[in-house]
Short mmCIF file of C-alpha atoms in Angstrom, two decimals:
data_model
loop_
_atom_site.label_atom_id
_atom_site.label_comp_id
_atom_site.label_asym_id
_atom_site.label_seq_id
_atom_site.Cartn_x
_atom_site.Cartn_y
_atom_site.Cartn_z
CA UNK A 1 -27.98 101.78 61.77
CA UNK A 2 -26.25 100.16 64.72
CA UNK A 3 -28.61 97.18 64.56
CA UNK A 4 -28.41 97.02 60.77
CA UNK A 5 -24.62 96.89 60.63
CA UNK A 6 -23.69 95.10 63.87
CA UNK A 7 -26.68 92.94 64.80
CA UNK A 8 -29.43 91.57 62.55
CA UNK A 9 -28.77 93.16 59.16
CA UNK A 10 -27.71 91.33 55.98
CA UNK A 11 -24.07 92.35 56.39
CA UNK A 12 -21.67 93.51 59.08
CA UNK A 13 -18.85 96.03 58.83
CA UNK A 14 -15.30 94.79 59.41
CA UNK A 15 -12.27 96.64 60.83
CA UNK A 16 -11.11 97.53 57.30
CA UNK A 17 -14.60 98.97 56.53
CA UNK A 18 -15.39 96.11 54.18
CA UNK A 19 -18.65 94.23 54.63
CA UNK A 20 -19.26 90.55 55.19
CA UNK A 21 -22.46 88.53 54.90
CA UNK A 22 -24.32 87.94 58.15
CA UNK A 23 -25.65 84.36 57.99
CA UNK A 24 -28.13 85.16 60.78
CA UNK A 25 -29.73 88.20 59.20
CA UNK A 26 -33.43 88.63 59.87
CA UNK A 27 -33.81 89.21 56.14
CA UNK A 28 -33.42 85.44 55.81
CA UNK A 29 -37.02 85.14 56.98
CA UNK A 30 -38.71 88.45 56.18
CA UNK A 31 -38.59 91.72 54.30
CA UNK A 32 -37.04 94.17 56.77
CA UNK A 33 -36.84 97.97 56.84
CA UNK A 34 -34.45 99.59 59.32
CA UNK A 35 -35.84 103.02 60.14
CA UNK A 36 -33.68 105.83 61.51
CA UNK A 37 -35.92 107.84 63.79
CA UNK A 38 -36.87 110.09 65.60
CA UNK A 39 -36.49 112.90 63.11
CA UNK A 40 -32.97 114.37 62.96
CA UNK A 41 -31.11 111.30 64.24
CA UNK A 42 -28.61 109.64 61.91
CA UNK A 43 -29.44 110.43 58.29
CA UNK A 44 -33.10 111.29 58.98
CA UNK A 45 -34.33 114.85 58.66
CA UNK A 46 -37.47 116.95 58.55
CA UNK A 47 -38.52 120.15 56.76
CA UNK A 48 -37.56 122.24 59.80
CA UNK A 49 -34.43 121.21 61.74
CA UNK A 50 -35.83 122.92 64.86
CA UNK A 51 -39.09 120.96 64.66
CA UNK A 52 -37.76 117.69 66.03
CA UNK A 53 -39.74 114.93 67.72
CA UNK A 54 -39.74 115.12 71.50
CA UNK A 55 -42.34 112.57 72.61
CA UNK A 56 -44.06 109.31 71.66
CA UNK A 57 -47.03 111.06 70.05
CA UNK A 58 -44.67 112.64 67.51
CA UNK A 59 -42.83 109.37 66.97
CA UNK A 60 -45.96 107.26 66.54
CA UNK A 61 -47.56 109.54 63.98
CA UNK A 62 -44.36 109.97 61.96
CA UNK A 63 -43.77 106.21 61.84
CA UNK A 64 -47.38 105.68 60.74
CA UNK A 65 -47.05 108.11 57.84
CA UNK A 66 -43.66 106.69 56.90
CA UNK A 67 -45.24 103.23 56.59
CA UNK A 68 -48.10 104.71 54.57
CA UNK A 69 -45.65 106.29 52.14
CA UNK A 70 -43.53 103.16 51.95
CA UNK A 71 -46.51 100.94 51.13
CA UNK A 72 -47.75 103.39 48.50
CA UNK A 73 -44.37 103.15 46.78
CA UNK A 74 -44.32 99.36 47.14
CA UNK A 75 -47.87 98.18 46.39
CA UNK A 76 -46.65 94.58 46.15
CA UNK A 77 -46.17 94.68 49.94
CA UNK A 78 -49.60 96.04 50.77
CA UNK A 79 -51.62 93.64 52.90
CA UNK A 80 -48.57 91.64 53.99
CA UNK A 81 -48.25 90.73 57.66
CA UNK A 82 -46.54 93.62 59.40
CA UNK A 83 -44.41 93.54 62.56
CA UNK A 84 -42.59 96.30 64.41
CA UNK A 85 -39.38 95.45 66.24
CA UNK A 86 -37.08 97.53 68.39
CA UNK A 87 -34.47 97.45 71.10
CA UNK A 88 -33.61 99.49 74.19
CA UNK A 89 -35.52 102.82 73.95
CA UNK A 90 -37.51 101.02 71.29
CA UNK A 91 -39.43 99.88 74.35
CA UNK A 92 -41.01 103.33 74.13
CA UNK A 93 -41.11 103.76 70.35
CA UNK A 94 -42.49 100.36 69.37
CA UNK A 95 -45.59 100.26 71.62
CA UNK A 96 -46.46 103.86 70.76
CA UNK A 97 -46.15 103.34 67.00
CA UNK A 98 -47.99 100.02 67.02
CA UNK A 99 -50.80 101.45 69.15
CA UNK A 100 -51.23 104.40 66.77
CA UNK A 101 -51.37 102.03 63.79
CA UNK A 102 -53.89 99.82 65.58
CA UNK A 103 -56.09 102.82 66.38
CA UNK A 104 -55.96 104.07 62.80
CA UNK A 105 -56.87 100.61 61.52
CA UNK A 106 -59.91 100.57 63.78
CA UNK A 107 -61.06 104.05 62.80
CA UNK A 108 -60.46 103.35 59.10
CA UNK A 109 -59.87 106.92 57.92
CA UNK A 110 -60.48 107.47 54.22
CA UNK A 111 -57.58 107.80 51.83
CA UNK A 112 -55.10 105.70 53.80
CA UNK A 113 -54.00 102.09 53.60
CA UNK A 114 -54.82 99.53 56.26
CA UNK A 115 -51.60 98.22 57.80
CA UNK A 116 -51.83 94.51 58.55
CA UNK A 117 -50.28 94.78 62.02
CA UNK A 118 -49.69 91.31 63.45
CA UNK A 119 -47.20 91.79 66.25
CA UNK A 120 -44.40 93.66 67.97
CA UNK A 121 -41.10 92.51 69.45
CA UNK A 122 -38.86 94.40 71.86
CA UNK A 123 -35.38 93.36 72.94
CA UNK A 124 -34.07 94.57 76.31
CA UNK A 125 -36.48 97.45 76.15
CA UNK A 126 -37.11 100.38 78.43
CA UNK A 127 -40.92 100.32 78.48
CA UNK A 128 -42.10 100.93 82.04
CA UNK A 129 -39.44 102.78 84.06
CA UNK A 130 -41.77 102.95 87.06
CA UNK A 131 -41.32 99.21 87.50
CA UNK A 132 -38.04 98.61 85.70
CA UNK A 133 -35.83 101.20 87.42
CA UNK A 134 -36.26 99.72 90.92
CA UNK A 135 -35.40 96.29 89.51
CA UNK A 136 -31.77 97.34 89.15
CA UNK A 137 -31.52 95.82 92.61
CA UNK A 138 -32.29 92.34 91.25
CA UNK A 139 -29.00 92.28 89.36
CA UNK A 140 -27.10 92.21 92.64
CA UNK A 141 -27.68 88.48 92.24
CA UNK A 142 -26.98 87.38 88.69
CA UNK A 143 -26.13 84.30 86.65
CA UNK A 144 -22.53 85.44 86.13
CA UNK A 145 -21.55 85.88 89.79
CA UNK A 146 -20.59 89.50 89.16
CA UNK A 147 -20.37 91.37 92.45
CA UNK A 148 -21.95 94.82 92.44
CA UNK A 149 -22.60 95.50 96.10
CA UNK A 150 -21.65 94.14 99.48
CA UNK A 151 -24.45 91.88 100.78
CA UNK A 152 -24.63 94.03 103.91
CA UNK A 153 -25.74 96.99 101.73
CA UNK A 154 -28.69 95.17 100.17
CA UNK A 155 -31.32 96.07 102.79
CA UNK A 156 -30.53 99.77 102.35
CA UNK A 157 -30.57 99.45 98.56
CA UNK A 158 -33.91 97.66 98.64
CA UNK A 159 -35.33 100.56 100.62
CA UNK A 160 -33.87 103.02 98.08
CA UNK A 161 -35.38 100.97 95.24
CA UNK A 162 -38.81 101.16 96.85
CA UNK A 163 -38.56 104.94 97.20
CA UNK A 164 -37.34 105.16 93.59
CA UNK A 165 -40.44 103.30 92.42
CA UNK A 166 -42.75 105.52 94.47
CA UNK A 167 -41.21 108.68 93.06
CA UNK A 168 -41.41 107.33 89.52
CA UNK A 169 -45.07 106.45 90.04
CA UNK A 170 -45.84 109.97 91.28
CA UNK A 171 -44.18 111.57 88.27
CA UNK A 172 -46.48 109.74 85.83
CA UNK A 173 -49.35 112.08 86.77
CA UNK A 174 -47.21 115.01 87.97
CA UNK A 175 -44.44 115.41 85.37
CA UNK A 176 -42.76 118.24 87.23
CA UNK A 177 -41.68 115.63 89.78
CA UNK A 178 -39.80 113.61 87.16
CA UNK A 179 -36.48 115.43 87.47
CA UNK A 180 -36.32 114.66 91.17
CA UNK A 181 -37.41 111.06 90.58
CA UNK A 182 -34.78 110.47 87.91
CA UNK A 183 -32.07 112.09 90.03
CA UNK A 184 -32.98 110.05 93.09
CA UNK A 185 -32.98 106.75 91.20
CA UNK A 186 -29.65 107.51 89.55
CA UNK A 187 -27.90 108.77 92.66
CA UNK A 188 -29.15 106.17 95.11
CA UNK A 189 -29.50 103.06 92.97
CA UNK A 190 -28.03 103.10 89.47
CA UNK A 191 -24.78 104.86 90.42
CA UNK A 192 -24.13 102.21 93.07
CA UNK A 193 -24.10 99.54 90.36
CA UNK A 194 -22.10 101.69 87.95
CA UNK A 195 -19.39 102.02 90.61
CA UNK A 196 -18.53 98.36 89.98
CA UNK A 197 -17.04 99.46 86.62
CA UNK A 198 -18.87 96.83 84.60
CA UNK A 199 -20.36 97.35 81.16
CA UNK A 200 -24.04 98.13 81.91
CA UNK A 201 -24.97 96.66 78.51
CA UNK A 202 -23.12 93.43 79.29
CA UNK A 203 -22.03 92.88 82.87
CA UNK A 204 -19.65 90.13 81.78
CA UNK A 205 -17.34 92.84 80.44
CA UNK A 206 -15.45 95.55 82.35
CA UNK A 207 -16.12 99.17 81.41
CA UNK A 208 -15.03 102.09 83.56
CA UNK A 209 -17.46 104.90 82.80
CA UNK A 210 -20.04 107.08 84.51
CA UNK A 211 -23.80 106.50 84.52
CA UNK A 212 -24.17 109.56 82.25
CA UNK A 213 -21.74 108.31 79.59
CA UNK A 214 -22.58 104.62 79.25
CA UNK A 215 -22.55 104.82 75.45
CA UNK A 216 -18.74 104.56 75.66
CA UNK A 217 -19.17 100.92 76.63
CA UNK A 218 -20.16 100.09 73.04
CA UNK A 219 -17.50 102.35 71.52
CA UNK A 220 -15.98 99.57 69.42
CA UNK A 221 -19.21 99.22 67.43
CA UNK A 222 -19.52 102.98 66.94
CA UNK A 223 -15.89 103.25 65.85
CA UNK A 224 -16.52 100.65 63.15
CA UNK A 225 -19.70 101.94 61.60
CA UNK A 226 -19.18 105.73 61.86
CA UNK A 227 -16.44 106.02 59.19
CA UNK A 228 -18.29 103.49 57.03
CA UNK A 229 -21.51 105.49 57.09
CA UNK A 230 -19.70 108.77 56.45
CA UNK A 231 -17.85 107.58 53.37
CA UNK A 232 -18.85 109.61 50.27
CA UNK A 233 -19.64 106.48 48.26
CA UNK A 234 -22.08 105.20 50.85
CA UNK A 235 -23.80 108.57 51.25
CA UNK A 236 -24.30 108.64 47.49
CA UNK A 237 -25.55 105.04 47.44
CA UNK A 238 -28.05 105.77 50.24
CA UNK A 239 -29.13 109.04 48.56
CA UNK A 240 -28.43 110.94 51.77
CA UNK A 241 -29.83 114.45 51.51
CA UNK A 242 -27.19 117.17 51.19
CA UNK A 243 -28.73 119.01 54.15
CA UNK A 244 -27.74 116.16 56.45
CA UNK A 245 -24.36 116.38 58.14
CA UNK A 246 -22.09 113.54 59.17
CA UNK A 247 -23.73 110.45 60.62
CA UNK A 248 -23.36 110.34 64.40
CA UNK A 249 -24.37 107.66 66.86
CA UNK A 250 -26.25 110.11 69.08
CA UNK A 251 -28.02 113.41 68.50
CA UNK A 252 -27.91 115.08 71.88
CA UNK A 253 -30.32 117.82 70.82
CA UNK A 254 -32.97 115.16 70.25
CA UNK A 255 -31.93 113.46 73.47
CA UNK A 256 -32.42 116.67 75.42
CA UNK A 257 -35.77 117.35 73.76
CA UNK A 258 -37.07 113.97 74.93
CA UNK A 259 -35.65 114.57 78.41
CA UNK A 260 -37.33 117.98 78.69
CA UNK A 261 -40.68 116.49 77.69
CA UNK A 262 -40.20 113.85 80.44
CA UNK A 263 -40.77 111.16 77.80
CA UNK A 264 -37.86 109.14 79.18
CA UNK A 265 -39.64 108.76 82.51
CA UNK A 266 -43.06 107.87 81.14
CA UNK A 267 -44.39 104.33 80.84
CA UNK A 268 -45.72 103.03 77.52
CA UNK A 269 -46.87 99.68 78.89
CA UNK A 270 -50.56 100.67 78.67
CA UNK A 271 -50.16 100.65 74.88
CA UNK A 272 -48.97 97.05 75.11
CA UNK A 273 -52.04 96.06 77.11
CA UNK A 274 -54.32 97.59 74.48
CA UNK A 275 -52.46 95.80 71.70
CA UNK A 276 -52.80 92.45 73.47
CA UNK A 277 -56.51 93.01 74.01
CA UNK A 278 -56.80 93.64 70.28
CA UNK A 279 -55.07 90.34 69.45
CA UNK A 280 -51.76 91.87 68.44
CA UNK A 281 -48.99 89.43 69.37
CA UNK A 282 -46.20 90.66 71.65
CA UNK A 283 -42.70 89.22 72.15
CA UNK A 284 -40.55 90.72 74.89
CA UNK A 285 -37.05 89.24 75.11
CA UNK A 286 -34.01 90.15 77.15
CA UNK A 287 -30.40 89.05 77.37
CA UNK A 288 -29.73 88.26 81.01
CA UNK A 289 -26.30 89.94 81.14
CA UNK A 290 -27.82 93.39 80.54
CA UNK A 291 -28.07 95.77 83.48
CA UNK A 292 -29.63 98.86 81.86
CA UNK A 293 -32.90 97.21 80.79
CA UNK A 294 -32.48 93.94 82.61
CA UNK A 295 -34.50 90.78 82.15
CA UNK A 296 -35.95 90.87 85.67
CA UNK A 297 -37.38 94.36 85.23
CA UNK A 298 -38.84 93.42 81.86
CA UNK A 299 -40.56 90.38 83.31
CA UNK A 300 -41.80 92.44 86.26
CA UNK A 301 -43.63 95.00 84.13
CA UNK A 302 -45.22 92.22 82.08
CA UNK A 303 -46.44 90.54 85.25
CA UNK A 304 -47.92 93.85 86.42
CA UNK A 305 -49.66 94.45 83.07
CA UNK A 306 -53.46 94.47 83.16
CA UNK A 307 -54.88 92.77 80.07
CA UNK A 308 -57.38 90.04 79.32
CA UNK A 309 -54.86 87.23 79.75
CA UNK A 310 -52.85 88.62 82.67
CA UNK A 311 -53.92 86.06 85.28
CA UNK A 312 -53.18 83.13 82.99
CA UNK A 313 -49.84 84.58 81.88
CA UNK A 314 -48.77 85.08 85.49
CA UNK A 315 -49.79 81.52 86.35
CA UNK A 316 -47.78 80.03 83.48
CA UNK A 317 -44.51 78.36 84.43
CA UNK A 318 -41.34 78.98 82.47
CA UNK A 319 -39.96 76.34 80.13
CA UNK A 320 -36.64 76.01 78.33
CA UNK A 321 -35.96 77.79 75.06
CA UNK A 322 -34.13 75.18 73.00
CA UNK A 323 -32.14 75.87 69.83
CA UNK A 324 -30.08 73.13 68.15
CA UNK A 325 -30.89 70.79 71.04
CA UNK A 326 -29.33 73.17 73.58
CA UNK A 327 -31.16 75.15 76.29
CA UNK A 328 -30.43 78.79 75.47
CA UNK A 329 -33.04 80.60 77.52
CA UNK A 330 -36.36 80.37 79.28
CA UNK A 331 -39.85 81.16 78.00
CA UNK A 332 -43.13 82.23 79.57
CA UNK A 333 -45.96 82.38 77.06
CA UNK A 334 -49.73 82.61 77.11
CA UNK A 335 -52.00 83.55 74.26
CA UNK A 336 -50.60 86.64 72.49
CA UNK A 337 -47.85 87.42 75.03
CA UNK A 338 -44.41 85.79 75.15
CA UNK A 339 -41.43 86.62 77.35
CA UNK A 340 -37.97 85.16 76.70
CA UNK A 341 -34.92 85.39 78.92
CA UNK A 342 -31.87 84.74 76.71
CA UNK A 343 -28.82 83.24 78.38
CA UNK A 344 -25.29 84.49 77.70
CA UNK A 345 -26.44 87.68 76.02
CA UNK A 346 -26.34 91.34 76.93
CA UNK A 347 -28.33 94.35 75.76
CA UNK A 348 -28.02 93.39 72.09
CA UNK A 349 -29.22 89.80 71.80
CA UNK A 350 -28.89 89.49 67.98
CA UNK A 351 -25.21 90.42 68.32
CA UNK A 352 -24.40 88.12 71.24
CA UNK A 353 -26.64 85.17 70.29
CA UNK A 354 -27.41 85.61 66.57
CA UNK A 355 -28.61 82.05 65.91
CA UNK A 356 -30.90 82.14 68.94
CA UNK A 357 -32.29 85.54 67.97
CA UNK A 358 -33.03 84.43 64.41
CA UNK A 359 -34.72 81.21 65.50
CA UNK A 360 -36.76 83.08 68.11
CA UNK A 361 -37.94 85.87 65.82
CA UNK A 362 -38.75 83.48 62.97
CA UNK A 363 -40.92 81.34 65.23
CA UNK A 364 -42.62 84.51 66.44
CA UNK A 365 -43.29 85.69 62.89
CA UNK A 366 -44.70 82.28 61.99
CA UNK A 367 -46.83 82.23 65.17
CA UNK A 368 -45.13 79.03 66.28
CA UNK A 369 -44.58 78.04 69.89
CA UNK A 370 -41.19 78.92 71.33
#
């Protein structure tokens, strides 16, 4: 709902809880469904409140069956080109769901509809923490001249980043090591950057918070949409089930379930490689003022990805992303894979650079060069 009402949806919520048209809505170019998931977040629910999703296998299968049900109810949309988009932890959800759909399409089980999966897009995603977490260090040098650490501390931090990556790698095959890996990376790397009291979602802004409570740095958005979504008229309009309580930005029970399953620490980049090898197009974009899932870490995991076009992608030089005759980012693209660094944008690119985001996603949908 955050993306729907503050980023790329057809309308935004104002301070007086009225809505205004968003001229840069992605619905200008496509039919869009905003899906609240995993089960039990927001207005979503399941038959058993205690049977919540806690890993990508759950998420992928539930999204697949949601799409099946949606297409059955809307036969006019069957066979249309289908894309999955996400942001932030969507870097886990999107590859897992798309991979499950791709596998089902290949196996062609009886009694289900083929989903015409064409591509996925992920904005400032957390996809491969093994590679991305150590790349916190890269943001010590950034386009906005924000100072995070004293230059004399960089050699020590680089050593800590290397150890962080090694521990994260070990936990992929030995999940019981994940708690220690996460704790080490947070204590010795991420907390150093958080001490600068900058908004980790947009380093251009100050935000004094801890590394365990970073959601407070987008409090203004939450404060706008929470009362709007909990108004009786809207709940009735959305046909919200009576079993569902008030809409909240975060469900910490679901959060803890994913943490206990170590899902947060696992990489989903192998799904992306399989998708690329099956000619599913992939767009990874990142606002370069984001610290949490920064552009450098996103590019790094793409460059480490093993797929049929990896050598050619890694040999491709970046070129300018131009919108309205202005350079607004940089692009690396080969075959099905495209990476975009978006200038002057944080974690939520469609909010910070709405015209750029719309132009970019429309070209991607149309399979046009960026």
